[in-house]
Structures are given as structure tokens and as C-alpha cells.
Coordinates of C-alpha atoms in Angstrom, one line a residue:
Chain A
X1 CA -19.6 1.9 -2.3
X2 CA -17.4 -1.1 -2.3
X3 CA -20.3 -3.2 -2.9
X4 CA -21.6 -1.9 -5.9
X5 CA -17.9 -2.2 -6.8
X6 CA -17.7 -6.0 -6.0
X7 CA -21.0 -6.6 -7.2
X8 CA -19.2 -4.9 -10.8
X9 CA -16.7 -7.0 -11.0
X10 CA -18.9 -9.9 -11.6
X11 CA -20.8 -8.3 -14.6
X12 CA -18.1 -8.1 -17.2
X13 CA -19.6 -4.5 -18.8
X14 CA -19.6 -2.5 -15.7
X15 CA -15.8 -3.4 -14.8
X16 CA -13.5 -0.9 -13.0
X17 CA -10.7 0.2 -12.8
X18 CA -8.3 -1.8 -9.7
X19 CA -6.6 1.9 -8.8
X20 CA -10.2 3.3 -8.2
X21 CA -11.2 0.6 -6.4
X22 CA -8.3 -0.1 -3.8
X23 CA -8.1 4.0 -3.3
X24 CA -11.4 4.1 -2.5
X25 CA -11.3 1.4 -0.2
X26 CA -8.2 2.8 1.5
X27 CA -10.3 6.4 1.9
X28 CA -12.9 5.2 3.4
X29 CA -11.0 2.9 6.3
X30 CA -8.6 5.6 6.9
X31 CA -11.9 8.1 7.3
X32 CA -13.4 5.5 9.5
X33 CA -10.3 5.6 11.5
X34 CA -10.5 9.2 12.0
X35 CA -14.0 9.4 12.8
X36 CA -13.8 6.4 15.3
X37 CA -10.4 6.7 16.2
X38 CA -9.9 3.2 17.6
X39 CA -8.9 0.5 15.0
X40 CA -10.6 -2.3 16.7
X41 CA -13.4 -0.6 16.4
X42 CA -12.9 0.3 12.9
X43 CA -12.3 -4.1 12.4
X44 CA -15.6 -5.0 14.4
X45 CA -17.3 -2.0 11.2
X46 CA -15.5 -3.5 8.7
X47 CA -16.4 -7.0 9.0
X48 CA -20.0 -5.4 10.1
X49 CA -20.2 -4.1 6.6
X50 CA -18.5 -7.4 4.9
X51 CA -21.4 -9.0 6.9
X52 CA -24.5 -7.6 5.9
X53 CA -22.4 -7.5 2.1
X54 CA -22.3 -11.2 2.5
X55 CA -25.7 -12.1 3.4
X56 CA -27.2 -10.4 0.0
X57 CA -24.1 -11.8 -1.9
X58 CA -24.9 -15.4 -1.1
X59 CA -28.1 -15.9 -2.7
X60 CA -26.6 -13.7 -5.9
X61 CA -23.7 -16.3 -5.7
X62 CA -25.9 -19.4 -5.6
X63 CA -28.4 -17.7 -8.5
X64 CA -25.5 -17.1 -11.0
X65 CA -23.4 -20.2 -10.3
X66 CA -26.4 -22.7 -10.4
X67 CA -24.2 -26.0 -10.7
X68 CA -22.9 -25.7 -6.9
X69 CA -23.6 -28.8 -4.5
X70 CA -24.7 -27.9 -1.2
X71 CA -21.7 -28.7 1.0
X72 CA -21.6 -31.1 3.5
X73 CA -18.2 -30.4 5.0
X74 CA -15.5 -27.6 5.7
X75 CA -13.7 -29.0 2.5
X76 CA -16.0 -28.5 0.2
X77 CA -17.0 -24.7 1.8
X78 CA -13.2 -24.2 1.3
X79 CA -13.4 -25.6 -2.1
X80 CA -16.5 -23.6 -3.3
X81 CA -14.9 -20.0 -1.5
X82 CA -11.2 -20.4 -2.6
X83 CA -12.4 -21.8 -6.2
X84 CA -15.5 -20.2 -6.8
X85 CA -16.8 -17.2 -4.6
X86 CA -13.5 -15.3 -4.3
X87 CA -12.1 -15.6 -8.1
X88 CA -15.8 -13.9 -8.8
X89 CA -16.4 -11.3 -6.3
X90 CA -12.5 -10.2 -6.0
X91 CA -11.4 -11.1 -9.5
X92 CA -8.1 -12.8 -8.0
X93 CA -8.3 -17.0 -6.8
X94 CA -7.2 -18.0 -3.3
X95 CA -5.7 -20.8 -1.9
X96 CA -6.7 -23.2 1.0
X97 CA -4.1 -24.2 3.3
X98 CA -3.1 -24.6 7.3
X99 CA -6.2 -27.1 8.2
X100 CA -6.6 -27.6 12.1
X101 CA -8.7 -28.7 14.8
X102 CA -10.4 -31.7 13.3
X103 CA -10.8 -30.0 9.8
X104 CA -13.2 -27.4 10.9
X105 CA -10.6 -24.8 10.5
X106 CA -8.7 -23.3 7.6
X107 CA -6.7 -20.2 5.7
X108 CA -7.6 -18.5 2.3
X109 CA -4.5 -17.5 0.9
X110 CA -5.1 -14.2 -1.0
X111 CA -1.9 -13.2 -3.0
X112 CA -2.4 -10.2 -4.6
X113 CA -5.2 -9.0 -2.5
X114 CA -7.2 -6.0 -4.4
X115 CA -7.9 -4.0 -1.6
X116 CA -4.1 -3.5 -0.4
X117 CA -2.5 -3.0 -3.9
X118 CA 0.0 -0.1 -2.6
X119 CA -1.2 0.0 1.0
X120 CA 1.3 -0.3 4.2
X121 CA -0.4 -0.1 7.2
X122 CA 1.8 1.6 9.8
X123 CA 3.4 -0.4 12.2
X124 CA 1.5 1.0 15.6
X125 CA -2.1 0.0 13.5
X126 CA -0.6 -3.5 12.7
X127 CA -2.0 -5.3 16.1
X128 CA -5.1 -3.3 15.7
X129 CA -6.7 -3.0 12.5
X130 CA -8.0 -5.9 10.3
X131 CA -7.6 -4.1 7.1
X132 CA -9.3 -6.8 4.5
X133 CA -11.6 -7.7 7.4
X134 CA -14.4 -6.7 5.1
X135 CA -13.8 -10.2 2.9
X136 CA -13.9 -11.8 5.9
X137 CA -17.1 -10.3 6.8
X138 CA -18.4 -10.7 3.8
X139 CA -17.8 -14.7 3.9
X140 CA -18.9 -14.4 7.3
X141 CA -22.1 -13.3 6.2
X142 CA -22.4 -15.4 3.6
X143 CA -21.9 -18.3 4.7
X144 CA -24.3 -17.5 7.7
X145 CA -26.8 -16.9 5.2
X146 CA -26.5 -20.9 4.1
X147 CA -27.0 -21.7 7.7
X148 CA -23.0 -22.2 8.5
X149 CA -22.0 -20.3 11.5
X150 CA -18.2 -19.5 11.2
X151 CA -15.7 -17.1 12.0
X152 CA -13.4 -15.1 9.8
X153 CA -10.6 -12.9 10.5
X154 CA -8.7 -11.4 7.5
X155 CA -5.0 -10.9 8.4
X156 CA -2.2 -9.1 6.4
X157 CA 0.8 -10.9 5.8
X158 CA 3.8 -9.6 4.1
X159 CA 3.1 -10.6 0.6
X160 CA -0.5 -11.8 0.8
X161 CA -3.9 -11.7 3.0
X162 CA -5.1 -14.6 5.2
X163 CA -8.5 -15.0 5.9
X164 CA -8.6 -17.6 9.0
X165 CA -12.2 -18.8 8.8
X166 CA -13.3 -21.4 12.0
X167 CA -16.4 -23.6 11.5
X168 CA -18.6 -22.7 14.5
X169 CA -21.4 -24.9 14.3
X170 CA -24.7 -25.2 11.4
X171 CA -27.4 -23.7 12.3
X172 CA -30.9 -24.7 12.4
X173 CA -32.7 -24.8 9.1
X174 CA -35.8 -22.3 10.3
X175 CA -33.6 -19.1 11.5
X176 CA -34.0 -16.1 9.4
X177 CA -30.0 -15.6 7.9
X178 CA -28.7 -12.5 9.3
X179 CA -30.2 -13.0 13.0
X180 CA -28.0 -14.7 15.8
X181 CA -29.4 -16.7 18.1
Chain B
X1 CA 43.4 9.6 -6.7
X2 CA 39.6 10.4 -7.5
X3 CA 37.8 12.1 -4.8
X4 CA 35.1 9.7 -3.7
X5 CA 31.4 9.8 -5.6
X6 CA 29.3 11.2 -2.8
X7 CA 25.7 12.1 -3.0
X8 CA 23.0 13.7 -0.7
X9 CA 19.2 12.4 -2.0
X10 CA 16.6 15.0 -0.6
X11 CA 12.8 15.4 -1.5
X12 CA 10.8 18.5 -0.5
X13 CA 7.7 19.3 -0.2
X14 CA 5.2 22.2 -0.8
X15 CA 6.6 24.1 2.3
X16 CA 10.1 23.7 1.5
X17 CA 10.0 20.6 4.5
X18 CA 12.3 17.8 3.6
X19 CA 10.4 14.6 3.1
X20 CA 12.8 12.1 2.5
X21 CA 16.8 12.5 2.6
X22 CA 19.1 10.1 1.7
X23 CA 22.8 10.1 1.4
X24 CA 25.1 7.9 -1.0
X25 CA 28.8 7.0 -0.9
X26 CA 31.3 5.2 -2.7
X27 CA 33.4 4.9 0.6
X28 CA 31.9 4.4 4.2
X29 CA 28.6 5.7 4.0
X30 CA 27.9 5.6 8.0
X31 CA 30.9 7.9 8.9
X32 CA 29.7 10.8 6.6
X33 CA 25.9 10.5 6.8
X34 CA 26.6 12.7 10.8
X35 CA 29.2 14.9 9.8
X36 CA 27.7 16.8 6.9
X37 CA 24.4 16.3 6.4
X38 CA 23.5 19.9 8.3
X39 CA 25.9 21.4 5.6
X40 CA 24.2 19.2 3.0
X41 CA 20.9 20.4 4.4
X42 CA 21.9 24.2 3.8
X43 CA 22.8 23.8 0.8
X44 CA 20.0 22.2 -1.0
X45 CA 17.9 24.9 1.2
X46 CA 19.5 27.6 -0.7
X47 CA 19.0 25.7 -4.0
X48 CA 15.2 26.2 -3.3
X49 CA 15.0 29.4 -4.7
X50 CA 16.8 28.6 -8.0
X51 CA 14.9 25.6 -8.8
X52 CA 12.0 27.3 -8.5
X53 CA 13.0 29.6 -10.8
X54 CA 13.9 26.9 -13.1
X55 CA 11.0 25.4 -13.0
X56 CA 9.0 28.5 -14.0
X57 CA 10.8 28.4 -17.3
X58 CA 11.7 24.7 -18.1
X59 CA 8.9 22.3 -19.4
X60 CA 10.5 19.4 -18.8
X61 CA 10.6 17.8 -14.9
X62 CA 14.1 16.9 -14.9
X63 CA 16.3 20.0 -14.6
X64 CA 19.6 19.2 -15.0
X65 CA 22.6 20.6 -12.8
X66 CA 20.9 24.3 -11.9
X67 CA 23.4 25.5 -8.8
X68 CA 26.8 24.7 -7.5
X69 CA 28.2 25.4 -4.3
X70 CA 32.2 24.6 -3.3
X71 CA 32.3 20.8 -4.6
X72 CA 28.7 19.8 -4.5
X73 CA 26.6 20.2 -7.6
X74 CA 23.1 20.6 -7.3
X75 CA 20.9 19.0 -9.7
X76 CA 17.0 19.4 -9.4
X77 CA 13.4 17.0 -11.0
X78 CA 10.1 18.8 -10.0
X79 CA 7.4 16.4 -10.2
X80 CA 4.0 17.6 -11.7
X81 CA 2.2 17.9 -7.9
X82 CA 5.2 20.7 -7.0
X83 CA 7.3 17.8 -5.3
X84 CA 11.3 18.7 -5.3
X85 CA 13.4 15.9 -5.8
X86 CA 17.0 17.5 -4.8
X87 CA 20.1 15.5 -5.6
X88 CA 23.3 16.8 -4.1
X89 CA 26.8 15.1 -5.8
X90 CA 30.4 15.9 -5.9
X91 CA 31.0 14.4 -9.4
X92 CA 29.1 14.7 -12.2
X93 CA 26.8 12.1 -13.3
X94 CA 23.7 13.7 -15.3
X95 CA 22.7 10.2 -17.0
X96 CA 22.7 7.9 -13.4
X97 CA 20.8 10.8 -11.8
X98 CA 18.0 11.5 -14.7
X99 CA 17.3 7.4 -14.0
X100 CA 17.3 7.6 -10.2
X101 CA 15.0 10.6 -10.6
X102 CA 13.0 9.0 -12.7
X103 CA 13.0 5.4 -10.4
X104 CA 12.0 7.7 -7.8
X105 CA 9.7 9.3 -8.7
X106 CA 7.6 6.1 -9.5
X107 CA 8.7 5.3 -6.3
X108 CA 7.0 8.3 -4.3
X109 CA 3.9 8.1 -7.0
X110 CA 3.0 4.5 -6.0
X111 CA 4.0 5.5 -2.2
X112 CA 1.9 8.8 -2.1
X113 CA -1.4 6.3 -3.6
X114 CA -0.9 4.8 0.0
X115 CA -4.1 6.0 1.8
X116 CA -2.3 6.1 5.0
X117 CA 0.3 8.8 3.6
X118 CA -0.8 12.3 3.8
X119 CA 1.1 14.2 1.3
X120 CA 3.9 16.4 2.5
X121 CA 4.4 14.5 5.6
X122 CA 8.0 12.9 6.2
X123 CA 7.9 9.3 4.7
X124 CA 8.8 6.6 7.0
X125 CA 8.1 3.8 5.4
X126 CA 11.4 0.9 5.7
X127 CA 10.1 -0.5 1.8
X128 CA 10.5 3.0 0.4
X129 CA 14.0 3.6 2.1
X130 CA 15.1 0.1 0.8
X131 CA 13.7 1.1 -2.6
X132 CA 15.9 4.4 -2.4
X133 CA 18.7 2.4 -1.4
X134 CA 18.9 0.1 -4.5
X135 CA 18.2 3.0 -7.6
X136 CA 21.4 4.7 -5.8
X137 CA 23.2 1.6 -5.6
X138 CA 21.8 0.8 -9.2
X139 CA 22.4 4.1 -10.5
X140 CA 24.5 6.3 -9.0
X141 CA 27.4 4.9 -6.7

């Protein structure tokens, strides 16, 4: 459901509405929670979800935004994410900041993150559950799809959502995207 | 001398269970929070009835001062899902507690959207309580 959503957002005439879309988000986590009734198990769905989003999202990404370089390096992934892929799919920008380990790890900056307008997790799920760990997925799956291998944890700050994405290694050009090794 | 501005903030849900409660004072707010808030309790219990009543016959959500009981006044805002917003006060202050309602009720609106929040359960949440806090600063004390 959140797909079609996301998928909406980029096609101006079948826009909807922000309340619909965050309440139906929150739903359907706190239904997975029930039914599973372990949040990390709930995180590792999530970002199973984000994934398999991601991999189909990538080629519609690269069809509709033709003019995109192929990128070379974790600064220009950041770039193309923070500047391009986000804005489109979430309809809000992000920022690129806390660079470590040789460049091949970074933070998207989310500040007004769609999915947790009016949310607050409780405290005793804070540890456990990734809430926005579908976007992570989703770049997850996304970028796995170009051949990057990464990986992306979305945590929830105070006032904004930090996806921590860590460039693994580039996989070989003749894998099928969506299979590991 | 004026007797100090003391309020008691209570909402209540669908099976007359307190949800929220929240006292204000002009003077040391810690000191009287333990020593009557079983009285204040009791009393807005008995307002139950009453505003119910009320709220049968008025349109409007806000129902003005609708019981009285020794010094408190009991002033009443049903929201449209059947939530009671109770408001307790020694002095009378219709126009500060119309807005706090009002604040409020925004409040528990955006709160109640949280999908972790099952309505009628007691609200915990530190940001809603801090929210409280400032309307009755803002508005009433």
C-alpha cells in the first residue's frame, strides 16, 4: 500500500493526502507489531519491504530522471539520494552530513519525515523498532539494484530521521539485482 | 487577599476513566497536586452525569460552567468523538478556559492521530503533558 503511495507522489495527478498517508503507514507497523510481536522483527520486515520497494524503484528512478551520471563514488550516491531520489519519492529533500570511515559512510538528514508526522514511538519500542526503516530499505534495495552493496539503518531522532547508509562493497556487473551472493 | 486561582484539568473518556489530569496553581503547585486531587477526582466524577445531560441539549462543544460544588466550579467541552474535557477552578475564568479547551483539544486530536495511542487509554506521552502545561500557563494561571 505504501508503494503505490510513493510511487503517487511522483505523478503529480494522483497526489495524496500527507494525513492518509502517514496514518496508514502508522496502521500497518503497529498491526505488524501485533502480529509479530517482536519489534526487531518488525525492523528486519520493514526494511524487507523497503527492499524489494527499492529494487523496482530504481530503474523507474533512472527512466524518469534521464540526465543522472552513473556514480563513481559515495559522494555523488549521497548527492543523487539526498538531491534527487528522496525530494521525488518522499516529496521532502534531505541532507548529507556525518561522513566517516574513509568516505564510504554517511547520514541523510530527513527533517520533516512523512511517515512520522504526529508519531511518538513509546519509549520501551525506542531501542527496538526502526520505524522509517522502510526508506532505508528502500535505498537499500535500490542502490543494490545499481550494483552498490550498502547498508542502511533509518533512525528517529528528536526532530528528524537519520538514515545511516555504509558502502559495503560494488558488486559484480553480471549478478541478477535482488539476489545476494 | 484573593484566594489563589487553582484549577484541576481532567479528560475522560467513553467509560467515565480519566485519561489525562492536570492540576494548575497560582501558588505552589507541588504541595496541592497530593492533598486534593482524590477530592478533585470526586467531584468531577459527579459532574459526569450533568454534563452529559448538557450535552444532550447544547450544540455547541464548549459548555460553559454546568455544576458547582463548595468553591470549585465545574466547567465542561465535549469533543465530537464523546471525549470529556473537565476543568475544575475556584475562580471564574470562562474566556482562559474556552481557549485552553480549545488548545487542547487540538492537542488530544493531533495526539489521538498517533498510531501507537489507542483511544481511551491513559496518555502518557511527556510532549502532551508539556503541551498541557503551557495552554494553562498561557491561559489560565
Amino acid at each position: 500500500m505504501s508503494k503505490t503511495t510513493k510511487t503517487g507522489s511522483l505523478v503529480d495527478a494522483k497526489k495524496m493526502s500527507a494525513e492518509l498517508f502517514t496514518l496508514t503507514y502508522g496502521a500497518f507497523v503497529t498491526q505488524m507489531l501485533k502480529d509479530y510481536e517482536d519489534p526487531q522483527v518488525v525492523t528486519a520486515k520493514l526494511d524487507k519491504i523497503g527492499f524489494d520497494m527499492g529494487t523496482v524503484l530504481a530503474d523507474d528512478f533512472l527512466a524518469k530522471s534521464a540526465n543522472v551520471p552513473r556514480c563513481q563514488d559515495c559522494k555523488q550516491i549521497a548527492e543523487v539520494l539526498s538531491k534527487l531520489a528522496i525530494p521525488n519519492y518522499l516529496g521532502v529533500p534531505a541532507t548529507v552530513s556525518n561522513w566517516s570511515s574513509g568516505d564510504r559512510e554517511f547520514s541523510l538528514i530527513i527533517e520533516s519525515n512523512p511517515l512520522t508526522e504526529l508519531v511518538e514511538i513509546p519509549d520501551h519500542l525506542k531501542a527496538t523498532l526502526n520505524y522509517s526503516q522502510v526508506i532505508a530499505g528502500a535505498i537499500r534495495g535500490a542502490l543494490e539494484a545499481l550494483h552498490f552493496k550498502v547498508y542502511a539503518v533509518a533512525v528517529e531522532n528528536a526532530s528528524n530521521t537519520e538514515i545511516r547508509i555504509k558502502l559495503d562493497s560494488i558488486l559484480k556487473d553480471s549478478l541478477p539485482a535482488g539476489e545476494d551472493y | 487577599m484573593t484566594a489563589a486561582k487553582e484549577f484541576y484539568f481532567v479528560i475522560i473518556g467513553h467509560e467515565d476513566q480519566p485519561i489525562f489530569e492536570m492540576d494548575f496553581s497560582s501558588s505552589d503547585k507541588k504541595k496541592k497536586e497530593s492533598e486534593s486531587r482524590h477530592l478533585n477526582q470526586f467531584i468531577a466524577h459527579a459532574a459526569l452525569d450533568v454534563v452529559d445531560e448538557c450535552a444532550l441539549i447544547n450544540n455547541t462543544m464548549h459548555l460553559k460552567q454546568i455544576d458547582k460544588f463548595n468553591e470549585w466550579n465545574v466547567s465542561a467541552f465535549v469533543t465530537m468523538g464523546r471525549i470529556r474535557f473537565l476543568m475544575l477552578h475556584t475562580q471564574r475564568c470562562d474566556e482562559g478556559i474556552r481557549q485552553f479547551f480549545q488548545e487542547m483539544y487540538e492537542t488530544y486530536i493531533k495526539y489521538s492521530m498517533n498510531p501507537f495511542y489507542t483511544i481511551g487509554s491513559a496518555i502518557k506521552s511527556p510532549a502532551f503533558e508539556q503541551k498541557a502545561l503551557i495552554y494553562g500557563r498561557k491561559y489560565l494561571v
